[in-house]
Short mmCIF file of C-alpha atoms in Angstrom, two decimals:
data_model
loop_
_atom_site.label_atom_id
_atom_site.label_comp_id
_atom_site.label_asym_id
_atom_site.label_seq_id
_atom_site.Cartn_x
_atom_site.Cartn_y
_atom_site.Cartn_z
CA MET A 1 24.14 30.24 10.75
CA PHE A 2 21.70 26.83 11.33
CA GLN A 3 19.89 28.67 14.37
CA ASP A 4 19.15 31.86 11.78
CA ILE A 5 18.18 29.56 9.02
CA GLN A 6 16.00 27.53 11.39
CA ILE A 7 14.22 30.88 12.47
CA GLN A 8 13.68 31.92 9.01
CA LEU A 9 12.22 29.07 7.95
CA GLU A 10 10.30 28.49 11.51
CA SER A 11 8.95 32.08 9.52
CA ILE A 12 8.29 30.40 6.22
CA PHE A 13 6.19 27.41 7.38
CA ARG A 14 4.04 29.65 10.08
CA THR A 15 3.04 31.63 7.33
CA PHE A 16 2.64 28.76 4.58
CA PHE A 17 0.38 26.48 6.92
CA ARG A 18 -1.55 30.01 8.84
CA ASP A 19 -0.46 28.31 11.93
CA GLU A 20 1.52 30.67 14.40
CA LYS A 21 2.17 27.59 17.28
CA ILE A 22 4.23 25.85 14.55
CA MET A 23 7.70 25.23 15.94
CA LEU A 24 10.31 23.65 14.71
CA LEU A 25 13.05 20.96 15.80
CA ASN A 26 15.67 19.39 13.93
CA SER A 27 13.42 16.00 14.51
CA THR A 28 10.34 17.36 13.02
CA THR A 29 8.87 15.67 10.19
CA THR A 30 5.37 15.59 8.16
CA ASP A 31 3.80 13.48 11.16
CA ASP A 32 4.01 16.59 13.13
CA ILE A 33 2.50 19.38 11.13
CA PRO A 34 -1.22 18.87 9.89
CA ARG A 35 -1.19 19.97 6.38
CA TRP A 36 2.09 19.13 5.63
CA ASP A 37 2.24 15.95 3.17
CA SER A 38 3.18 15.48 -0.60
CA LEU A 39 0.52 17.86 -1.93
CA THR A 40 1.91 20.59 0.10
CA HIS A 41 5.33 19.25 0.21
CA LEU A 42 6.52 21.07 -3.20
CA GLU A 43 4.71 24.10 -2.81
CA LEU A 44 6.39 24.50 0.58
CA MET A 45 9.57 23.74 -1.21
CA ASN A 46 9.05 26.63 -3.84
CA GLN A 47 8.47 28.98 -1.11
CA ILE A 48 11.50 28.15 0.88
CA GLU A 49 13.44 28.48 -2.91
CA ASN A 50 12.15 31.73 -3.32
CA HIS A 51 12.68 32.97 0.40
CA PHE A 52 16.55 31.64 0.07
CA ASN A 53 16.98 32.41 -3.57
CA PHE A 54 18.07 29.09 -4.87
CA GLU A 55 16.70 26.17 -6.33
CA PHE A 56 16.65 22.57 -4.81
CA THR A 57 17.35 19.70 -7.05
CA PHE A 58 14.88 16.93 -7.05
CA ASP A 59 17.04 14.41 -5.45
CA GLU A 60 17.32 16.95 -2.31
CA ILE A 61 13.59 17.10 -2.12
CA ILE A 62 12.49 13.60 -1.72
CA SER A 63 15.67 12.82 0.19
CA PHE A 64 14.92 14.85 3.37
CA ASN A 65 13.83 12.96 6.71
CA ASN A 66 13.07 15.80 8.75
CA VAL A 67 13.49 19.35 9.37
CA GLY A 68 17.58 18.97 10.23
CA ASP A 69 17.69 17.50 6.89
CA LEU A 70 16.34 20.51 5.34
CA ILE A 71 18.36 23.02 7.44
CA GLU A 72 21.54 21.53 6.54
CA CYS A 73 20.76 21.12 2.69
CA ILE A 74 19.93 24.98 3.15
CA THR A 75 22.81 25.67 4.99
CA HIS A 76 25.15 23.84 2.60
CA LYS A 77 23.42 25.61 -0.58
CA THR A 78 23.61 29.39 1.54
CA THR A 79 27.17 28.83 2.29
CA ASN A 80 28.42 27.88 -1.26
CA LYS A 81 26.46 30.32 -3.56
CA MET B 1 0.48 -22.22 -2.07
CA LEU B 2 -1.89 -19.84 -0.33
CA PHE B 3 -0.43 -18.40 2.92
CA ASN B 4 -3.47 -19.76 5.13
CA THR B 5 -2.87 -22.98 4.18
CA ILE B 6 -1.25 -25.91 6.16
CA GLY B 7 0.88 -26.49 3.05
CA PHE B 8 2.36 -22.81 3.43
CA PHE B 9 3.31 -23.52 7.18
CA ILE B 10 4.98 -26.92 6.44
CA PHE B 11 7.14 -25.27 3.94
CA LEU B 12 7.99 -22.37 6.32
CA SER B 13 8.71 -24.74 8.79
CA ILE B 14 11.51 -26.65 6.36
CA VAL B 15 12.67 -23.52 5.29
CA LEU B 16 13.31 -22.41 8.50
CA ILE B 17 15.22 -25.46 9.89
CA ALA B 18 17.18 -25.14 6.54
CA PHE B 19 17.91 -21.28 7.01
CA SER B 20 19.04 -22.37 11.04
CA ILE B 21 21.13 -25.15 10.33
CA VAL B 22 23.41 -23.51 7.26
CA LYS B 23 26.14 -21.40 8.06
CA ASP B 24 25.67 -17.14 7.87
CA SER B 25 27.58 -16.85 4.01
CA SER B 26 25.16 -19.47 3.01
CA LYS B 27 21.62 -18.38 4.31
CA LYS B 28 20.74 -16.17 1.82
CA TYR B 29 21.19 -18.87 -0.95
CA VAL B 30 18.95 -21.34 0.91
CA LEU B 31 16.14 -17.90 0.83
CA LEU B 32 16.87 -17.95 -2.93
CA PHE B 33 16.77 -21.52 -3.58
CA SER B 34 13.33 -21.89 -1.00
CA SER B 35 11.74 -18.80 -2.87
CA LEU B 36 12.26 -20.28 -6.24
CA VAL B 37 10.93 -23.85 -5.32
CA PHE B 38 7.53 -21.78 -3.91
CA VAL B 39 7.26 -19.75 -7.21
CA GLY B 40 7.71 -22.84 -9.10
CA LEU B 41 5.13 -24.95 -7.16
CA ILE B 42 2.63 -22.04 -7.81
CA ASN B 43 3.65 -21.83 -11.18
CA GLN B 44 6.13 -22.95 -13.79
CA LYS B 45 5.51 -20.34 -15.97
CA ALA B 46 6.13 -17.49 -13.51
CA LEU B 47 9.44 -19.32 -11.83
CA ILE B 48 10.96 -18.66 -15.75
CA TYR B 49 9.48 -15.58 -16.63
CA VAL B 50 10.51 -13.64 -13.10
CA VAL B 51 13.83 -15.17 -13.66
CA LEU B 52 14.12 -14.22 -17.08
CA ILE B 53 12.72 -10.85 -16.48
CA SER B 54 14.89 -10.17 -13.54
CA TRP B 55 18.25 -11.42 -15.33
CA ILE B 56 17.14 -8.86 -17.96
CA ASN B 57 16.85 -6.22 -15.61
CA PHE B 58 19.79 -6.84 -13.88
CA PHE B 59 21.77 -7.20 -16.86
CA ILE B 60 20.51 -3.86 -18.15
CA SER B 61 21.10 -1.97 -15.53
CA ASN B 62 24.38 -3.00 -14.45
CA SER B 63 25.02 -1.78 -18.21
CA ILE B 64 23.54 1.77 -17.39
CA ARG B 65 25.66 1.89 -14.25
CA GLN B 66 28.97 1.45 -16.18
CA GLN B 67 28.40 3.05 -19.38
CA GLN B 68 30.48 6.35 -20.21
CA SER B 69 28.19 8.02 -22.91
CA LYS B 70 24.97 9.47 -21.91
CA PHE B 71 23.45 9.04 -25.29
CA ILE B 72 23.82 5.17 -24.79
CA ARG B 73 22.66 5.47 -21.23
CA LYS B 74 19.78 6.95 -22.14
CA ILE B 75 18.80 4.79 -25.09
CA LEU B 76 19.37 1.75 -22.43
CA PHE B 77 17.27 3.55 -19.80
CA TYR B 78 14.25 4.04 -21.98
CA LEU B 79 14.36 0.72 -23.59
CA ILE B 80 14.28 -1.27 -20.09
CA ILE B 81 11.83 0.97 -18.50
CA GLY B 82 9.43 0.79 -21.95
CA LEU B 83 9.73 -3.11 -21.60
CA ASN B 84 8.75 -3.07 -18.16
CA ILE B 85 5.88 -1.13 -18.83
CA LEU B 86 4.82 -3.01 -21.46
CA THR B 87 4.94 -6.25 -19.27
CA ILE B 88 2.42 -4.78 -17.28
CA ILE B 89 0.14 -3.52 -19.88
CA LEU B 90 0.36 -6.66 -22.08
CA TYR B 91 -0.48 -8.13 -18.79
CA LYS B 92 -3.36 -6.17 -17.53
CA LEU B 93 -4.93 -6.71 -21.29
CA PHE B 94 -4.95 -10.17 -20.91
CA GLU B 95 -6.34 -10.28 -17.80
CA SER B 96 -9.03 -7.56 -18.92
CA GLU B 97 -12.41 -7.98 -20.92
CA ILE B 98 -11.05 -6.01 -23.72
CA VAL B 99 -8.95 -9.35 -24.69
CA PRO B 100 -11.29 -12.10 -25.86
CA LYS B 101 -11.14 -15.13 -23.68
CA SER B 102 -9.84 -17.22 -26.85
CA VAL B 103 -6.95 -15.00 -26.87
CA GLN B 104 -6.53 -15.01 -23.16
CA ASN B 105 -5.34 -18.65 -23.08
CA PHE B 106 -2.28 -18.21 -25.35
CA SER B 107 -0.84 -15.48 -22.21
CA ILE B 108 2.38 -16.20 -21.43
CA PHE B 109 2.06 -14.14 -18.68
CA PHE B 110 1.22 -15.80 -14.77
CA ALA B 111 -0.87 -13.33 -12.54
CA ILE B 112 1.17 -13.97 -9.14
CA GLY B 113 3.46 -11.53 -8.34
CA LEU B 114 4.05 -9.50 -11.34
CA SER B 115 2.71 -6.13 -10.94
CA TYR B 116 4.62 -5.72 -8.02
CA TYR B 117 8.30 -7.11 -9.01
CA THR B 118 7.85 -5.16 -12.02
CA LEU B 119 7.37 -1.84 -10.22
CA GLN B 120 10.58 -3.04 -8.10
CA ASN B 121 12.56 -3.59 -10.92
CA ILE B 122 11.02 -0.16 -12.38
CA GLY B 123 11.72 2.16 -9.36
CA PHE B 124 15.54 -0.17 -9.43
CA ILE B 125 16.24 1.17 -12.98
CA ILE B 126 15.34 4.68 -12.39
CA ASP B 127 17.56 4.90 -9.21
CA THR B 128 20.43 3.45 -11.13
CA TYR B 129 20.33 5.79 -14.10
CA LYS B 130 20.25 8.96 -11.67
CA ASN B 131 23.47 7.40 -9.93
CA ARG B 132 21.35 6.92 -6.15
CA LEU B 133 22.38 3.60 -5.56
CA LYS B 134 25.13 3.14 -2.77
CA SER B 135 26.06 -0.37 -3.29
CA ILE B 136 26.49 -2.90 -6.55
CA LEU B 137 24.42 -5.85 -5.87
CA THR B 138 25.06 -9.50 -7.01
CA PHE B 139 22.31 -11.22 -9.57
CA ASP B 140 21.05 -13.69 -6.84
CA GLN B 141 20.66 -10.45 -4.25
CA PHE B 142 18.87 -9.01 -7.47
CA LEU B 143 16.66 -11.91 -7.99
CA LEU B 144 15.73 -12.68 -4.19
CA SER B 145 14.89 -9.17 -4.08
CA ASN B 146 11.88 -10.36 -6.74
CA VAL B 147 10.99 -13.82 -5.87
CA PHE B 148 11.61 -13.51 -1.94
CA PHE B 149 8.43 -15.45 -0.96
CA PRO B 150 6.91 -14.26 2.08
CA LYS B 151 6.16 -11.20 -0.27
CA PHE B 152 6.23 -12.64 -3.77
CA ILE B 153 2.41 -12.98 -3.86
CA ALA B 154 1.49 -9.29 -3.42
CA GLY B 155 4.20 -7.57 -1.82
CA PRO B 156 4.82 -5.36 0.00
CA ILE B 157 6.66 -3.43 -2.46
CA VAL B 158 10.19 -2.86 -1.66
CA GLN B 159 13.02 -0.72 -2.67
CA ILE B 160 15.43 -3.49 -3.98
CA GLU B 161 19.04 -2.02 -2.78
CA ASP B 162 17.63 -1.83 1.13
CA PHE B 163 16.14 -5.25 0.81
CA SER B 164 19.40 -6.55 -0.55
CA VAL B 165 21.43 -4.62 2.25
CA GLN B 166 19.85 -6.92 4.68
CA LEU B 167 20.77 -10.12 2.83
CA LEU B 168 24.66 -9.11 3.42
CA ASN B 169 23.75 -9.09 7.17
CA LEU B 170 21.66 -12.81 7.66
CA LYS B 171 22.82 -14.27 10.79
CA ARG B 172 21.12 -16.66 13.37
CA ALA B 173 20.88 -13.70 16.01
CA SER B 174 18.72 -11.86 13.72
CA VAL B 175 15.65 -14.48 13.66
CA ASP B 176 12.92 -13.25 15.58
CA ILE B 177 10.89 -16.23 16.19
CA LYS B 178 8.40 -14.52 18.76
CA TYR B 179 7.55 -11.63 16.77
CA GLY B 180 6.84 -13.59 13.54
CA VAL B 181 5.05 -16.25 14.70
CA GLN B 182 2.84 -13.68 16.77
CA ARG B 183 2.31 -11.44 13.80
CA ILE B 184 1.54 -14.71 11.53
CA LEU B 185 -1.19 -15.32 14.01
CA LEU B 186 -2.62 -12.25 13.97
CA GLY B 187 -2.15 -11.93 10.30
CA LEU B 188 -4.49 -15.53 9.87
CA ILE B 189 -7.14 -13.92 12.60
CA LYS B 190 -7.58 -11.06 10.31
CA LYS B 191 -7.67 -13.20 6.94
CA MET B 192 -9.85 -16.34 8.24
CA VAL B 193 -11.93 -15.34 10.96
CA ILE B 194 -12.72 -11.52 10.00
CA ALA B 195 -12.54 -11.37 6.34
CA ASP B 196 -13.16 -14.68 4.83
CA ARG B 197 -16.39 -14.24 6.96
CA LEU B 198 -17.33 -10.99 5.78
CA SER B 199 -16.74 -12.09 2.53
CA GLU B 200 -19.71 -14.60 2.80
CA TYR B 201 -21.91 -11.78 3.22
CA VAL B 202 -20.35 -9.60 0.43
CA VAL B 203 -20.52 -12.24 -2.14
CA TYR B 204 -24.26 -13.01 -0.78
CA ASN B 205 -25.51 -9.52 -1.10
CA PHE B 206 -23.14 -8.73 -3.97
CA ASP B 207 -23.36 -11.41 -6.34
CA LEU B 208 -25.59 -14.12 -5.52
CA HIS B 209 -28.47 -12.21 -4.52
CA PRO B 210 -28.31 -8.15 -5.46
CA SER B 211 -30.71 -6.15 -3.63
CA PHE B 212 -32.52 -2.77 -4.83
CA ILE B 213 -32.66 -1.81 -0.89
CA GLY B 214 -30.35 1.03 -0.75
CA LEU B 215 -29.59 0.27 2.87
CA THR B 216 -28.75 -2.93 2.62
CA ASN B 217 -26.46 -1.64 -0.74
CA LEU B 218 -24.91 0.65 1.92
CA THR B 219 -24.44 -1.92 4.45
CA VAL B 220 -22.55 -4.18 1.98
CA ALA B 221 -20.05 -1.44 0.39
CA PHE B 222 -19.30 -0.51 4.29
CA ILE B 223 -18.43 -4.64 4.86
CA PHE B 224 -16.61 -5.21 1.51
CA THR B 225 -14.48 -1.79 3.01
CA LEU B 226 -14.05 -4.08 6.23
CA GLN B 227 -13.19 -7.46 4.30
CA LEU B 228 -10.49 -5.47 2.28
CA TYR B 229 -8.71 -3.71 5.06
CA PHE B 230 -8.88 -6.86 6.89
CA ASP B 231 -7.72 -9.54 4.10
CA PHE B 232 -4.87 -7.54 2.98
CA SER B 233 -3.65 -6.19 6.03
CA GLY B 234 -3.95 -9.78 7.22
CA TYR B 235 -1.87 -10.66 4.38
CA THR B 236 1.02 -8.25 5.07
CA ASP B 237 0.97 -9.77 8.45
CA ILE B 238 1.70 -12.87 7.65
CA ALA B 239 4.33 -11.67 5.06
CA LEU B 240 6.18 -9.34 7.55
CA GLY B 241 6.00 -12.14 10.04
CA SER B 242 7.27 -14.97 8.12
CA ALA B 243 9.88 -12.72 6.93
CA LYS B 244 10.78 -11.84 10.23
CA LEU B 245 11.31 -15.44 11.07
CA PHE B 246 14.58 -15.10 8.82
CA GLY B 247 15.55 -11.62 10.21
CA ILE B 248 14.07 -9.94 7.33
CA GLN B 249 12.54 -6.18 7.85
CA LEU B 250 9.82 -5.82 4.90
CA PRO B 251 8.15 -2.31 4.99
CA GLU B 252 4.71 -1.95 6.43
CA ASN B 253 1.97 -1.75 4.21
CA PHE B 254 -0.88 -0.15 6.81
CA ASN B 255 -0.94 2.34 9.56
CA PHE B 256 -4.48 2.19 11.10
CA PRO B 257 -6.27 3.64 8.32
CA LEU B 258 -9.75 2.90 9.04
CA ASN B 259 -9.30 6.16 11.70
CA SER B 260 -8.43 8.09 9.11
CA LYS B 261 -10.18 11.78 9.33
CA SER B 262 -9.40 12.63 6.03
CA ILE B 263 -9.08 10.80 2.55
CA THR B 264 -5.35 12.61 2.34
CA GLU B 265 -4.95 11.16 5.98
CA PHE B 266 -5.98 7.75 4.46
CA TRP B 267 -3.67 7.35 1.81
CA ARG B 268 -0.79 8.11 3.98
CA LYS B 269 -1.75 4.68 5.74
CA TRP B 270 -2.98 2.30 3.26
CA HIS B 271 -1.16 0.35 0.97
CA ILE B 272 1.92 2.42 1.97
CA SER B 273 4.39 0.55 -0.31
CA LEU B 274 2.38 1.38 -3.47
CA THR B 275 2.29 4.77 -2.35
CA SER B 276 5.44 5.42 -1.52
CA TRP B 277 6.66 4.15 -5.01
CA LEU B 278 3.96 6.09 -6.62
CA SER B 279 4.97 9.00 -4.95
CA LYS B 280 8.83 8.64 -5.68
CA TYR B 281 8.54 7.82 -9.20
CA ILE B 282 5.27 9.12 -10.51
CA TYR B 283 3.63 12.11 -8.53
CA TYR B 284 7.19 13.79 -7.34
CA PRO B 285 8.71 13.77 -10.56
CA LEU B 286 5.57 15.25 -12.46
CA SER B 287 4.96 17.93 -9.82
CA PHE B 288 8.87 18.85 -9.56
CA GLN B 289 8.23 19.62 -13.28
CA LEU B 290 5.21 21.26 -12.83
CA ARG B 291 6.34 22.84 -9.38
CA LYS B 292 5.84 26.65 -11.33
CA GLN B 293 2.54 25.61 -12.28
CA LYS B 294 1.50 25.49 -8.53
CA THR B 295 -1.90 24.64 -7.65
CA ILE B 296 -2.38 23.49 -11.41
CA GLY B 297 0.55 21.23 -11.30
CA VAL B 298 -0.25 19.48 -8.02
CA ILE B 299 -3.52 18.96 -9.41
CA CYS B 300 -2.17 17.36 -12.77
CA SER B 301 0.34 15.51 -10.88
CA LEU B 302 -2.37 13.83 -8.76
CA PHE B 303 -4.40 12.82 -11.49
CA VAL B 304 -2.01 11.07 -13.48
CA THR B 305 -0.80 9.56 -10.32
CA PHE B 306 -4.14 8.03 -9.28
CA LEU B 307 -4.73 7.10 -12.96
CA PHE B 308 -1.52 4.92 -13.37
CA SER B 309 -2.35 3.33 -9.80
CA GLY B 310 -6.42 2.60 -11.25
CA PHE B 311 -4.50 1.08 -14.37
CA TRP B 312 -1.80 -0.92 -11.69
CA HIS B 313 -4.87 -2.49 -10.62
CA GLY B 314 -6.55 -3.58 -14.27
CA LEU B 315 -7.92 -2.16 -17.30
CA LYS B 316 -11.02 -1.80 -16.48
CA VAL B 317 -13.41 1.15 -16.61
CA THR B 318 -14.20 0.78 -13.16
CA PHE B 319 -10.89 0.73 -11.19
CA CYS B 320 -10.49 3.73 -13.32
CA ILE B 321 -13.17 5.62 -11.72
CA TYR B 322 -12.49 4.02 -8.62
CA ALA B 323 -8.88 6.07 -8.92
CA ILE B 324 -10.30 9.12 -10.64
CA SER B 325 -13.11 9.35 -7.26
CA HIS B 326 -9.90 9.12 -4.67
CA SER B 327 -8.07 11.95 -6.64
CA ILE B 328 -10.80 13.94 -6.66
CA TYR B 329 -11.76 13.46 -3.25
CA LEU B 330 -7.93 14.44 -2.53
CA ILE B 331 -7.93 17.86 -4.74
CA ILE B 332 -10.97 18.97 -3.14
CA GLU B 333 -9.54 18.14 0.40
CA PHE B 334 -6.36 20.22 -1.16
CA LEU B 335 -8.20 22.95 -2.23
CA ILE B 336 -10.26 23.47 1.00
CA GLY B 337 -7.56 23.16 2.77
CA LYS B 338 -5.83 26.57 1.01
CA MET B 339 -9.04 28.21 1.84
CA HIS B 340 -8.10 31.17 4.49
CA SER B 341 -11.39 31.01 6.41
CA ASN B 342 -11.81 26.64 6.45
CA PRO B 343 -15.16 26.52 8.59
CA LEU B 344 -14.06 22.97 9.51
CA LYS B 345 -10.88 24.47 11.48
CA ARG B 346 -13.48 26.22 14.23
CA LEU B 347 -15.11 22.54 14.89
CA PRO B 348 -13.90 21.05 18.39
CA ASN B 349 -12.28 18.20 18.19
CA TRP B 350 -14.65 15.94 19.78
CA LEU B 351 -17.12 16.88 17.04
CA LYS B 352 -14.56 17.05 14.12
CA ASN B 353 -12.59 13.69 14.47
CA PRO B 354 -16.20 11.68 14.76
CA ILE B 355 -17.52 13.19 11.84
CA GLY B 356 -13.84 13.21 9.82
CA ILE B 357 -13.87 9.32 10.24
CA ILE B 358 -17.57 8.94 9.28
CA TYR B 359 -16.89 10.84 6.06
CA THR B 360 -13.72 9.03 5.11
CA PHE B 361 -14.87 5.55 5.70
CA THR B 362 -18.17 6.10 3.70
CA PHE B 363 -16.57 8.49 0.65
CA ILE B 364 -13.91 5.61 0.60
CA SER B 365 -16.15 2.60 0.96
CA PHE B 366 -18.15 4.35 -2.12
CA SER B 367 -15.03 4.16 -4.31
CA PHE B 368 -14.66 0.64 -3.38
CA ILE B 369 -18.09 -0.07 -4.69
CA PHE B 370 -16.34 0.37 -7.94
CA PHE B 371 -13.05 -1.27 -6.67
CA ARG B 372 -15.66 -4.77 -6.13
CA SER B 373 -18.02 -4.14 -9.26
CA SER B 374 -17.26 -6.35 -11.78
CA SER B 375 -18.96 -3.92 -14.28
CA PHE B 376 -19.89 -0.05 -14.33
CA LYS B 377 -23.42 -1.01 -14.93
CA GLU B 378 -23.07 -3.29 -11.63
CA ALA B 379 -21.84 -0.51 -9.57
CA ARG B 380 -24.17 2.42 -10.99
CA SER B 381 -27.47 0.12 -9.85
CA ILE B 382 -26.06 0.03 -6.41
CA PHE B 383 -25.49 3.86 -6.31
CA LYS B 384 -29.00 4.26 -7.79
CA SER B 385 -30.69 1.98 -4.75
CA ILE B 386 -28.21 4.23 -2.08
CA PHE B 387 -29.69 7.31 -3.45
CA ASN B 388 -32.89 6.79 -4.20
CA THR B 389 -35.13 7.67 -1.18
CA LYS B 390 -37.85 5.55 -2.25
CA THR B 391 -36.48 2.02 -1.76
CA PHE B 392 -33.50 3.18 0.38
CA PHE B 393 -35.28 1.83 3.48
CA PRO B 394 -36.62 -1.89 3.22
CA GLU B 395 -40.38 -2.31 3.61
CA ASN B 396 -39.84 -5.19 5.93
CA TYR B 397 -36.61 -4.64 8.23
CA PHE B 398 -36.09 -8.35 9.53
CA ASN B 399 -37.40 -9.83 6.48
CA ASP B 400 -35.31 -7.54 3.64
CA PHE B 401 -32.61 -6.54 5.66
CA LEU B 402 -31.07 -8.67 8.61
CA ALA B 403 -32.00 -12.05 6.89
CA LYS B 404 -30.38 -10.62 3.69
CA ILE B 405 -27.38 -9.23 5.68
CA SER B 406 -27.11 -13.18 7.25
CA THR B 407 -26.96 -16.14 5.51
CA GLY B 408 -29.67 -18.36 6.36
CA GLY B 409 -29.65 -18.34 10.12
CA GLU B 410 -27.65 -21.43 11.20
CA GLN B 411 -27.02 -21.32 14.74
CA MET B 412 -23.07 -21.92 13.99
CA ALA B 413 -23.12 -19.11 10.96
CA ILE B 414 -24.95 -16.83 13.55
CA PHE B 415 -22.42 -17.63 16.30
CA ASN B 416 -19.55 -17.37 13.95
CA PHE B 417 -20.59 -14.19 12.69
CA GLY B 418 -20.99 -12.95 16.20
CA VAL B 419 -17.30 -13.82 16.91
CA THR B 420 -16.25 -11.71 13.46
CA ILE B 421 -18.11 -9.11 14.73
CA ILE B 422 -16.84 -8.79 18.18
CA LEU B 423 -13.20 -9.25 16.89
CA LEU B 424 -13.99 -6.54 13.86
CA ILE B 425 -15.04 -4.11 16.93
CA TYR B 426 -11.77 -5.38 19.12
CA PHE B 427 -9.61 -4.44 16.05
CA LEU B 428 -11.48 -1.34 14.80
CA PHE B 429 -11.14 -0.01 18.36
CA ASP B 430 -8.11 -1.21 19.84
CA GLU B 431 -5.32 -2.46 16.91
CA LYS B 432 -2.74 0.24 17.51
CA ARG B 433 -2.34 -1.70 21.29
CA ILE B 434 -2.08 -4.78 19.67
CA TYR B 435 0.91 -3.90 17.26
CA GLN B 436 2.51 -2.20 20.29
CA ARG B 437 2.47 -5.21 22.46
CA LEU B 438 3.79 -6.77 19.53
CA ASN B 439 6.36 -4.50 18.87
CA ALA B 440 7.40 -4.88 22.25
CA LYS B 441 9.07 -8.09 21.46
CA LYS B 442 7.87 -10.07 24.41
CA THR B 443 6.13 -13.70 24.09
CA ASN B 444 2.32 -13.05 25.11
CA TRP B 445 1.27 -16.58 25.62
CA ASN B 446 -2.19 -15.51 26.29
CA PHE B 447 -2.69 -13.99 22.78
CA ILE B 448 -0.54 -17.11 21.18
CA ILE B 449 -2.93 -19.51 23.15
CA GLY B 450 -6.40 -17.23 22.41
CA GLY B 451 -5.30 -16.58 18.69
CA ILE B 452 -4.98 -20.49 18.25
CA ILE B 453 -8.12 -21.40 19.68
CA ILE B 454 -10.28 -18.40 17.89
CA LEU B 455 -8.45 -19.97 14.75
CA ILE B 456 -9.37 -23.51 15.53
CA PHE B 457 -13.10 -22.77 16.51
CA CYS B 458 -13.89 -19.67 14.31
CA ALA B 459 -11.70 -19.51 11.59
CA LYS B 460 -13.05 -20.64 8.02
CA PHE B 461 -11.29 -23.82 6.87
CA VAL B 462 -14.21 -24.61 4.02
CA GLY B 463 -14.20 -22.44 1.21
CA ARG B 464 -11.21 -20.43 1.99
CA THR B 465 -10.60 -17.78 -0.37
CA GLN B 466 -7.33 -16.35 -1.84
CA PHE B 467 -5.75 -12.94 -0.64
CA ILE B 468 -7.79 -9.78 -2.58
CA TYR B 469 -4.59 -8.13 -3.84
CA SER B 470 -3.17 -11.41 -5.29
CA GLN B 471 -5.56 -10.97 -8.25
CA PHE B 472 -3.35 -7.36 -9.07
#
């Protein structure tokens, strides 16, 4: 399931940042993707929420240190729906 | 007690000796006692105030944590946040031109450190209220987070819980003299050889002999940007190096911001501890509430965050304009980034990168004109000269430009200016490698000996200035 979410997330990232070359690893951070910063972060999270049909809490959004944390949270939320 | 004085290093040495001698469980108290002495030596009012406000914040945060009633928790939360914000507003009011000088004399506040530890306290209260904290702190840990002398004067702003956790693990083994000494030396060179020398040219051309020549004013704006960076990053180096002598890691404040290729990148790398605080406690909460408004939500949140940042620096029109100008730059870059066909993306990197660096440096220098100016009128006349094609170029290049940039032509002054410029260029091109060598945790004797020689012969010892960010 983790890998399935990673593939879906990669597609969301590629569409949002208009960059087909984006490859997500668990260790990927905002330093690795040029336009991923505080200005685009929440809009990106909104896209992810719409895709997976849930809402992040504020504390969840500010707690992610890398893509691995994000995937873990999404897995937890989709499993417990 | 300025960081760039003999007195500070004598004090630091005494504290280090005491820290090394006592047993591990007592090391925290050595730091606390010495920090209280440090603050008291600066000003006794500041000492009484910081101890009192720390106790109030600690007591209320504990009450919030233990309180079962949601209603009472909320009341306590808003009361203590209101008190902290009122403190900053009153302090900034007393320091501004709004309040007459006769009233300013009655100020109970003393400048040093207040803006920094108040933000720390606000962050701690918010985290307590939101149940984000993982540990329960003692008062001595909380107080030391606010008064810790390497960072008391001008930050970096820390997360109180993260800092306090380090206090539980103070050991002789975690002391890093090699790194600490080298980092302090780096900071002293940046401050006393580069920043203080550049400040001579800024003061001469900005304050003492303001010019109507655009090229002169533009050059001084660029020099001030460099002065500000080396002054503040030099302070940060001394703060982090001093803390590391006791095995304490403070957060970095800079990540080579002058190499930024956009204003967005600049704000990821400049005064990082402040921008992290602003992001976590203002920008993200606001933009989270407004996230359904998408682009408009981001723009509003950005604007409010920067406005707060402007007022944090001071209740002056110039700081407000400085802050607003940055929010406008960021909004424009954000909107350009959203464009489907962004022409800038098609440029090759060898062209895009230098253009980006020049554009970023120029625009932040423009905003720093407001930061530096004592009034809007002064800033306006500087801008008028820069954008007036008739008076941009000097009639006599040597007399009207070069002589004005130099300060009189004495041989020693020219030699020291030359050393400053050489070091400045070296730092601008190779600063990253300097820090990589520092972080490799080896003793670099060439650097230590060379650094001491440069300091002895080229540092500005007479007419030392305080650190720019200690005034906030």
